[in-house]
Amino acid sequence: MAAPKVAVVGAGVIGLSTALCITETCPSCSLTILSDQFSPNTTSDVAAGMLIPHVYPETPTHVQKQWFKETFTYLFAISNSAEASEAGIHLVSGWQIFKNTPKEELPFWSDVVLGFRPMTKAELQKFPQHQFGQAFTTLKCDCPPYLLWLEKRLKATGIQMHNRKVADLWELHSEYNVVVNCAGIGARQLLGDKELFPVRGQVLKVHAPWVKNFIRDGDGLTYIYPGIHSVTLGGTREKESWSLSPDAGTTKDIFDRCCSLEPSLQGAKEMEVKVGLRPSRQCVRLQREVLSQGGVKLLLVHNYGHGAGGFSVHWGTAKEAAHLVRECIAALQDSSARAKL
Ligand SMILES: Cc1cc2nc3c(=O)[nH]c(=O)nc-3n(C[C@H](O)[C@H](O)[C@H](O)COP(=O)(O)OP(=O)(O)OC[C@H]3O[C@@H](n4cnc5c(N)ncnc54)[C@H](O)[C@@H]3O)c2cc1C
Ligand SMILES: *[C@@H]1O[C@H](CO)[C@@H](O)[C@H](O)[C@H]1NC(C)=O
């Protein structure tokens, strides 16, 4: 059989990382990325890119933990390499604070991040409205740099990237043996998946180089995430809102909430306001599917629905998706060998 042709639809953090894993697990494949948007125009470009997991209610916890651990280990190695600065990967320490003591004191990821511990009384004095907190060190992927670095690595392996909107996955059937769907919220239209819904998030990027530690309110709504070149201030979680235009009232509200946690932000210069739609689902859809139409088959691998935590688990889910692609190709080679007998 000739080199199997694989198309990855989507060029956010999930599509790019999945493509990179496929080049590793299936070096004989001819790989193409098709996407209607590339960095800096994807949802992934809006994200703060912090490695703090979001919980998927219908994905088993041990699976979520495995994805997070694989992602953390992979990025930790990059953060310790000479590539760290270009890739936009860095360690960041800080605090997650709570107004009330959380029910479960230890989140499932507490032994994956570094140095997880309860905050001391002295640290808590910084946050008079909060009762309790956890200090730890985690990783952050700055975007767009991380996405551009993934693109650069992909181009170096010779893969094709085309600007193309796919209206129907069947369009790809005659050109490709396997199609990998990493379309994020775009999968709603592409597949009609009603379980997938947008959770709108608005953030501000500000210039405040003196802010070195992250601060996250345990309710997940207000956060301050310092990156290499800017600090991300958030945020909002608006279910089923499709609006991509920034709201001025929300911008002021986010800024005020962040200043109440870190008053020195009053002196920050606003750089930009961004909006993204988190591709949310009860669980990440990571599975093979075979579509049939009039006796013709289309082999698909899905990897979408990462909601508020795509960066935190992207490498783990990309590895699993690449493994599913390899299974599809093995099945194809098997049936083409049998056809020759
Ligand atoms: C404000 C905000 C803050 C966030 N902060 C964090 C954080 O700190 N940590 C974290 O882990 N996560 C965070 N997230 C979540 C994270 O951004 C997402 O989980 C992640 O970006 C999803 O990646 P994706 O590649 O699936 O989607 P996307 O980045 O949206 O990529 C989808 C790609 O598919 C393409 N596409 C879609 N439909 C089609 C089609 N029909 N034809 C061709 N191409 C198509 C798009 O053009 C795009 O390239 C945040 C999200 C938001 C909005
Ligand atoms: C991003 O979008 C802008 C505005 O539509 C466009 O001019 C630019 O070419 C896009 N960038 C990429 C890399 O597609």
XYZ file of C-alpha atoms and ligand atoms in Angstrom:
408
model
C 0.000 0.000 0.000
C 1.243 3.536 -0.837
C 1.967 5.954 2.046
C -1.350 6.360 3.863
C -2.767 9.866 3.554
C -3.969 11.484 6.760
C -5.747 14.843 7.060
C -5.961 16.704 10.374
C -8.787 19.257 10.443
C -7.958 22.161 12.778
C -4.849 24.142 13.693
C -5.442 25.053 17.327
C -3.349 23.490 20.096
C -5.179 20.167 19.656
C -4.790 19.899 15.862
C -1.130 20.935 15.853
C -0.099 18.693 18.750
C -2.062 15.751 17.318
C -0.353 16.232 13.950
C 3.045 16.269 15.642
C 2.300 13.043 17.517
C 1.146 11.402 14.271
C 4.474 12.256 12.593
C 6.143 10.429 15.493
C 3.914 7.335 15.726
C 3.339 7.008 11.990
C 6.402 8.332 10.161
C 5.371 6.713 6.860
C 2.106 8.707 6.698
C 1.674 11.632 4.378
C 0.108 14.269 6.626
C -1.850 17.425 5.765
C -3.401 20.014 8.081
C -6.567 21.680 6.800
C -7.907 24.619 8.747
C -9.971 27.727 8.152
C -7.973 29.609 10.823
C -4.360 29.453 11.944
C -2.530 31.192 14.791
C -3.087 33.988 15.851
C -6.773 33.535 14.946
C -7.803 30.389 16.890
C -9.437 29.923 20.308
C -6.109 28.526 21.458
C -4.544 31.950 20.839
C -6.942 33.526 23.349
C -6.173 31.081 26.164
C -3.864 31.852 29.034
C -2.386 28.372 28.493
C -1.968 27.580 32.194
C -1.534 23.951 33.181
C -4.303 23.742 35.767
C -6.748 20.984 34.808
C -10.396 21.553 34.173
C -12.608 18.642 35.280
C -14.517 16.665 32.597
C -17.424 15.080 34.545
C -17.783 12.061 32.246
C -14.109 11.238 31.666
C -12.716 8.889 34.374
C -10.422 10.794 36.765
C -7.478 8.436 36.260
C -7.637 9.098 32.508
C -7.716 12.880 33.046
C -4.792 12.565 35.421
C -2.812 10.500 32.920
C -3.402 13.102 30.155
C -2.339 15.895 32.493
C 0.732 14.067 33.699
C 1.909 13.294 30.154
C 1.396 16.924 29.152
C 3.188 18.225 32.230
C 6.171 15.892 31.788
C 6.511 16.766 28.103
C 6.339 20.538 28.660
C 8.569 20.404 31.732
C 11.324 18.923 29.557
C 10.860 21.767 27.036
C 10.961 24.350 29.843
C 14.354 22.935 30.835
C 15.738 23.085 27.293
C 17.258 25.802 25.124
C 13.956 25.848 23.177
C 11.984 27.138 26.186
C 11.979 30.790 25.235
C 11.038 30.328 21.581
C 8.384 27.751 22.518
C 6.915 30.138 25.104
C 6.976 27.507 27.860
C 7.854 28.540 31.392
C 7.344 27.607 35.022
C 5.190 29.881 37.134
C 4.478 29.789 40.861
C 1.458 31.190 42.613
C -1.675 30.696 44.602
C -5.167 29.285 44.212
C -7.325 30.914 46.870
C -10.763 30.103 48.289
C -13.372 32.109 50.169
C -14.440 28.856 51.878
C -12.442 25.709 52.485
C -13.026 23.394 49.473
C -14.819 20.079 50.056
C -11.987 18.010 48.665
C -8.769 19.429 49.966
C -6.534 17.707 47.459
C -7.314 18.022 43.745
C -6.417 14.945 41.643
C -3.531 16.810 40.026
C -1.848 17.925 43.273
C 1.032 15.434 42.928
C 1.649 16.279 39.264
C 2.342 20.016 39.681
C 5.436 20.934 41.684
C 5.569 21.705 45.397
C 1.818 21.628 46.059
C 1.096 22.708 49.660
C -1.454 24.661 51.702
C -0.700 28.378 51.892
C 0.802 29.723 55.077
C -0.898 32.341 57.261
C 1.654 34.909 56.125
C 0.835 34.267 52.460
C -2.907 34.425 53.146
C -2.507 37.909 54.635
C -2.219 39.154 51.054
C -5.843 38.033 50.480
C -8.001 39.290 53.372
C -11.276 38.114 51.726
C -10.065 34.511 51.392
C -9.909 31.809 54.064
C -7.749 29.159 52.527
C -5.384 28.565 49.651
C -2.968 26.278 47.871
C 0.486 27.231 46.626
C 2.183 25.397 43.765
C 4.369 25.748 40.704
C 3.003 24.816 37.296
C 3.752 25.456 33.614
C 2.321 27.979 31.205
C 2.236 27.939 27.397
C 2.340 31.462 26.014
C 0.295 31.887 22.868
C 0.777 32.620 20.009
C 4.491 31.626 20.536
C 3.749 28.011 21.485
C 1.435 27.493 18.502
C 3.942 29.073 16.099
C 6.662 26.833 17.497
C 4.487 23.734 16.915
C 3.823 24.931 13.347
C 7.544 25.405 12.783
C 8.319 21.884 13.987
C 5.597 20.480 11.736
C 6.869 22.352 8.686
C 10.357 21.009 9.401
C 8.985 17.459 9.013
C 7.596 18.448 5.593
C 3.892 18.346 6.339
C 1.469 20.424 4.287
C -0.764 23.097 5.807
C -3.678 24.458 3.814
C -6.125 27.181 4.545
C -9.443 25.498 3.899
C -12.855 25.383 5.513
C -14.278 21.877 5.495
C -18.045 22.036 5.130
C -18.580 18.266 5.232
C -16.062 15.569 6.236
C -17.134 13.502 3.197
C -15.383 16.124 0.996
C -12.122 14.579 2.145
C -12.994 10.980 1.498
C -11.460 10.557 -1.976
C -8.217 12.362 -1.068
C -7.414 10.903 2.373
C -7.420 7.462 4.018
C -7.971 8.785 7.547
C -9.435 12.110 8.728
C -8.636 13.415 12.220
C -11.191 15.859 13.541
C -9.629 18.510 15.831
C -12.081 21.274 14.928
C -12.811 22.489 18.470
C -16.151 24.303 18.626
C -16.259 23.947 14.799
C -17.206 20.279 15.341
C -20.670 21.461 16.332
C -21.366 22.492 12.727
C -19.195 19.850 11.093
C -20.836 16.896 12.879
C -23.972 18.371 14.384
C -22.755 17.258 17.837
C -25.398 18.726 20.151
C -23.394 17.737 23.243
C -20.777 20.315 22.285
C -21.505 23.884 23.369
C -19.528 27.139 23.598
C -18.512 28.664 26.923
C -17.489 32.198 26.060
C -14.434 33.633 27.753
C -13.204 37.219 27.680
C -9.703 38.135 28.890
C -7.456 41.188 28.963
C -3.761 41.156 28.219
C -1.941 43.860 30.177
C 1.605 45.085 30.589
C 2.535 44.590 34.287
C 6.030 43.043 34.345
C 6.256 43.329 38.125
C 3.522 40.690 38.561
C 5.446 37.402 38.763
C 3.070 35.024 40.587
C -0.235 33.676 39.363
C -3.368 34.198 41.443
C -6.489 32.178 40.773
C -9.743 32.432 42.692
C -10.859 28.840 43.327
C -14.250 29.644 41.776
C -12.323 29.743 38.460
C -13.787 33.082 37.427
C -11.082 35.569 38.406
C -7.444 34.960 37.565
C -4.131 36.703 36.989
C -1.680 34.664 34.901
C 1.708 36.237 34.162
C 3.331 35.209 30.875
C 6.661 36.109 29.338
C 5.468 39.294 27.590
C 2.105 40.107 29.178
C -0.205 39.236 32.042
C -3.578 37.626 31.240
C -6.480 38.870 33.382
C -9.739 36.964 33.420
C -12.316 36.082 33.040
C -15.833 34.985 32.181
C -17.660 31.695 31.606
C -20.767 32.332 29.541
C -22.506 29.142 28.474
C -24.054 29.038 24.981
C -22.895 32.542 24.088
C -21.464 32.697 20.552
C -20.459 36.373 20.561
C -16.831 36.999 19.641
C -16.925 40.745 20.209
C -15.483 42.093 23.470
C -17.910 43.682 25.889
C -16.704 46.963 27.464
C -18.666 46.470 30.708
C -17.140 43.012 31.109
C -13.649 44.410 30.526
C -14.104 46.842 33.398
C -15.581 44.170 35.642
C -12.637 41.799 34.990
C -10.130 44.571 35.650
C -11.849 45.534 38.938
C -12.028 41.913 40.128
C -8.328 41.391 39.373
C -7.347 44.651 41.089
C -9.160 43.533 44.224
C -6.833 40.483 44.330
C -3.701 42.319 43.172
C -4.033 46.095 43.784
C -0.751 46.869 42.012
C -2.529 46.098 38.713
C -4.024 49.609 38.945
C -0.748 50.691 37.363
C -0.965 48.182 34.472
C -1.262 49.341 30.869
C -4.025 47.643 28.912
C -2.780 46.015 25.731
C -5.728 44.109 24.266
C -9.044 42.414 24.976
C -9.682 38.950 23.550
C -12.662 36.615 23.361
C -12.704 32.861 22.770
C -15.314 30.085 22.715
C -14.279 27.083 24.805
C -15.342 23.868 23.019
C -17.178 22.344 26.000
C -18.575 18.873 26.492
C -19.158 16.471 29.417
C -16.122 14.537 28.180
C -13.442 14.982 25.549
C -14.454 13.053 22.427
C -11.447 10.898 21.684
C -12.461 7.898 19.601
C -12.511 6.214 16.198
C -15.610 6.306 14.066
C -16.377 4.718 10.711
C -18.972 6.553 8.644
C -20.616 4.688 5.772
C -22.493 6.074 2.820
C -23.663 3.811 0.000
C -21.034 1.175 0.768
C -18.214 3.737 0.957
C -16.404 4.125 4.268
C -14.759 7.154 5.872
C -12.305 6.457 8.705
C -12.369 9.161 11.341
C -10.543 9.864 14.585
C -12.124 12.513 16.814
C -10.165 14.665 19.264
C -12.265 17.627 20.372
C -14.308 19.030 23.242
C -11.458 20.084 25.552
C -13.491 22.945 27.058
C -11.641 25.101 29.574
C -8.617 22.812 29.798
C -7.216 22.096 26.340
C -3.674 23.202 27.111
C -3.578 21.246 30.363
C -4.162 17.905 28.626
C -3.249 18.500 24.963
C -0.173 16.273 24.744
C -1.853 13.344 26.495
C -4.896 13.477 24.218
C -2.703 14.015 21.123
C -0.754 10.831 21.914
C -3.956 8.853 22.327
C -5.381 10.228 19.063
C -2.155 9.352 17.195
C -2.419 5.828 18.554
C -5.990 5.588 17.187
C -4.735 6.797 13.782
C -2.150 4.025 13.794
C -4.901 1.479 14.533
C -6.936 2.787 11.568
C -3.936 2.468 9.274
C -3.144 -1.039 10.482
C -6.747 -2.024 9.712
C -6.486 -0.497 6.232
C -3.216 -2.272 5.464
C -4.697 -5.492 6.711
C -7.719 -5.234 4.425
C -5.646 -4.177 1.402
C -3.321 -7.156 1.970
C -6.320 -9.480 2.169
C -7.794 -7.996 -1.022
C -4.620 -8.999 -2.891
C -4.831 -12.660 -1.838
C -10.463 32.911 27.757
C -9.937 31.492 27.712
C -8.918 31.123 28.577
C -8.430 29.815 28.559
N -7.405 29.495 29.399
C -6.942 28.217 29.423
C -5.885 27.848 30.296
O -5.336 28.687 31.020
N -5.480 26.549 30.317
C -6.050 25.593 29.522
O -5.665 24.434 29.600
N -7.046 25.929 28.663
C -7.512 27.206 28.606
N -8.535 27.537 27.747
C -9.152 26.482 26.932
C -8.404 26.267 25.621
O -8.293 27.481 24.952
C -9.152 25.260 24.741
O -9.442 24.075 25.444
C -8.281 24.900 23.524
O -7.783 26.077 22.910
C -9.051 24.073 22.529
O -8.183 23.841 21.453
P -8.708 23.296 20.069
O -7.490 23.116 19.214
O -9.634 22.162 20.283
O -9.635 24.491 19.501
P -9.279 25.778 18.612
O -8.089 26.486 19.114
O -10.561 26.526 18.491
O -8.906 25.161 17.205
C -9.877 24.619 16.331
C -9.325 24.686 14.932
O -10.226 24.055 14.028
C -10.434 24.873 12.906
N -11.747 24.544 12.347
C -12.936 24.516 13.000
N -13.920 24.136 12.163
C -13.333 23.937 10.945
C -13.820 23.554 9.664
N -15.123 23.291 9.455
N -12.939 23.458 8.634
C -11.615 23.723 8.815
N -11.108 24.075 10.012
C -11.960 24.186 11.064
C -10.324 26.281 13.469
O -10.055 27.226 12.435
C -9.140 26.117 14.416
O -7.929 26.191 13.708
C -9.011 28.849 27.706
C -10.009 29.239 26.832
C -10.482 30.551 26.813
C -11.547 30.943 25.841
C -5.902 36.327 10.936
O -7.039 37.137 10.659
C -6.731 38.387 10.072
C -8.020 39.204 10.020
O -9.043 38.473 9.404
C -6.110 38.155 8.688
O -5.771 39.380 8.073
C -4.844 37.307 8.863
O -4.302 36.976 7.601
C -5.163 36.014 9.636
N -3.925 35.315 9.930
C -3.689 34.035 9.567
C -2.349 33.474 9.911
O -4.511 33.359 8.999
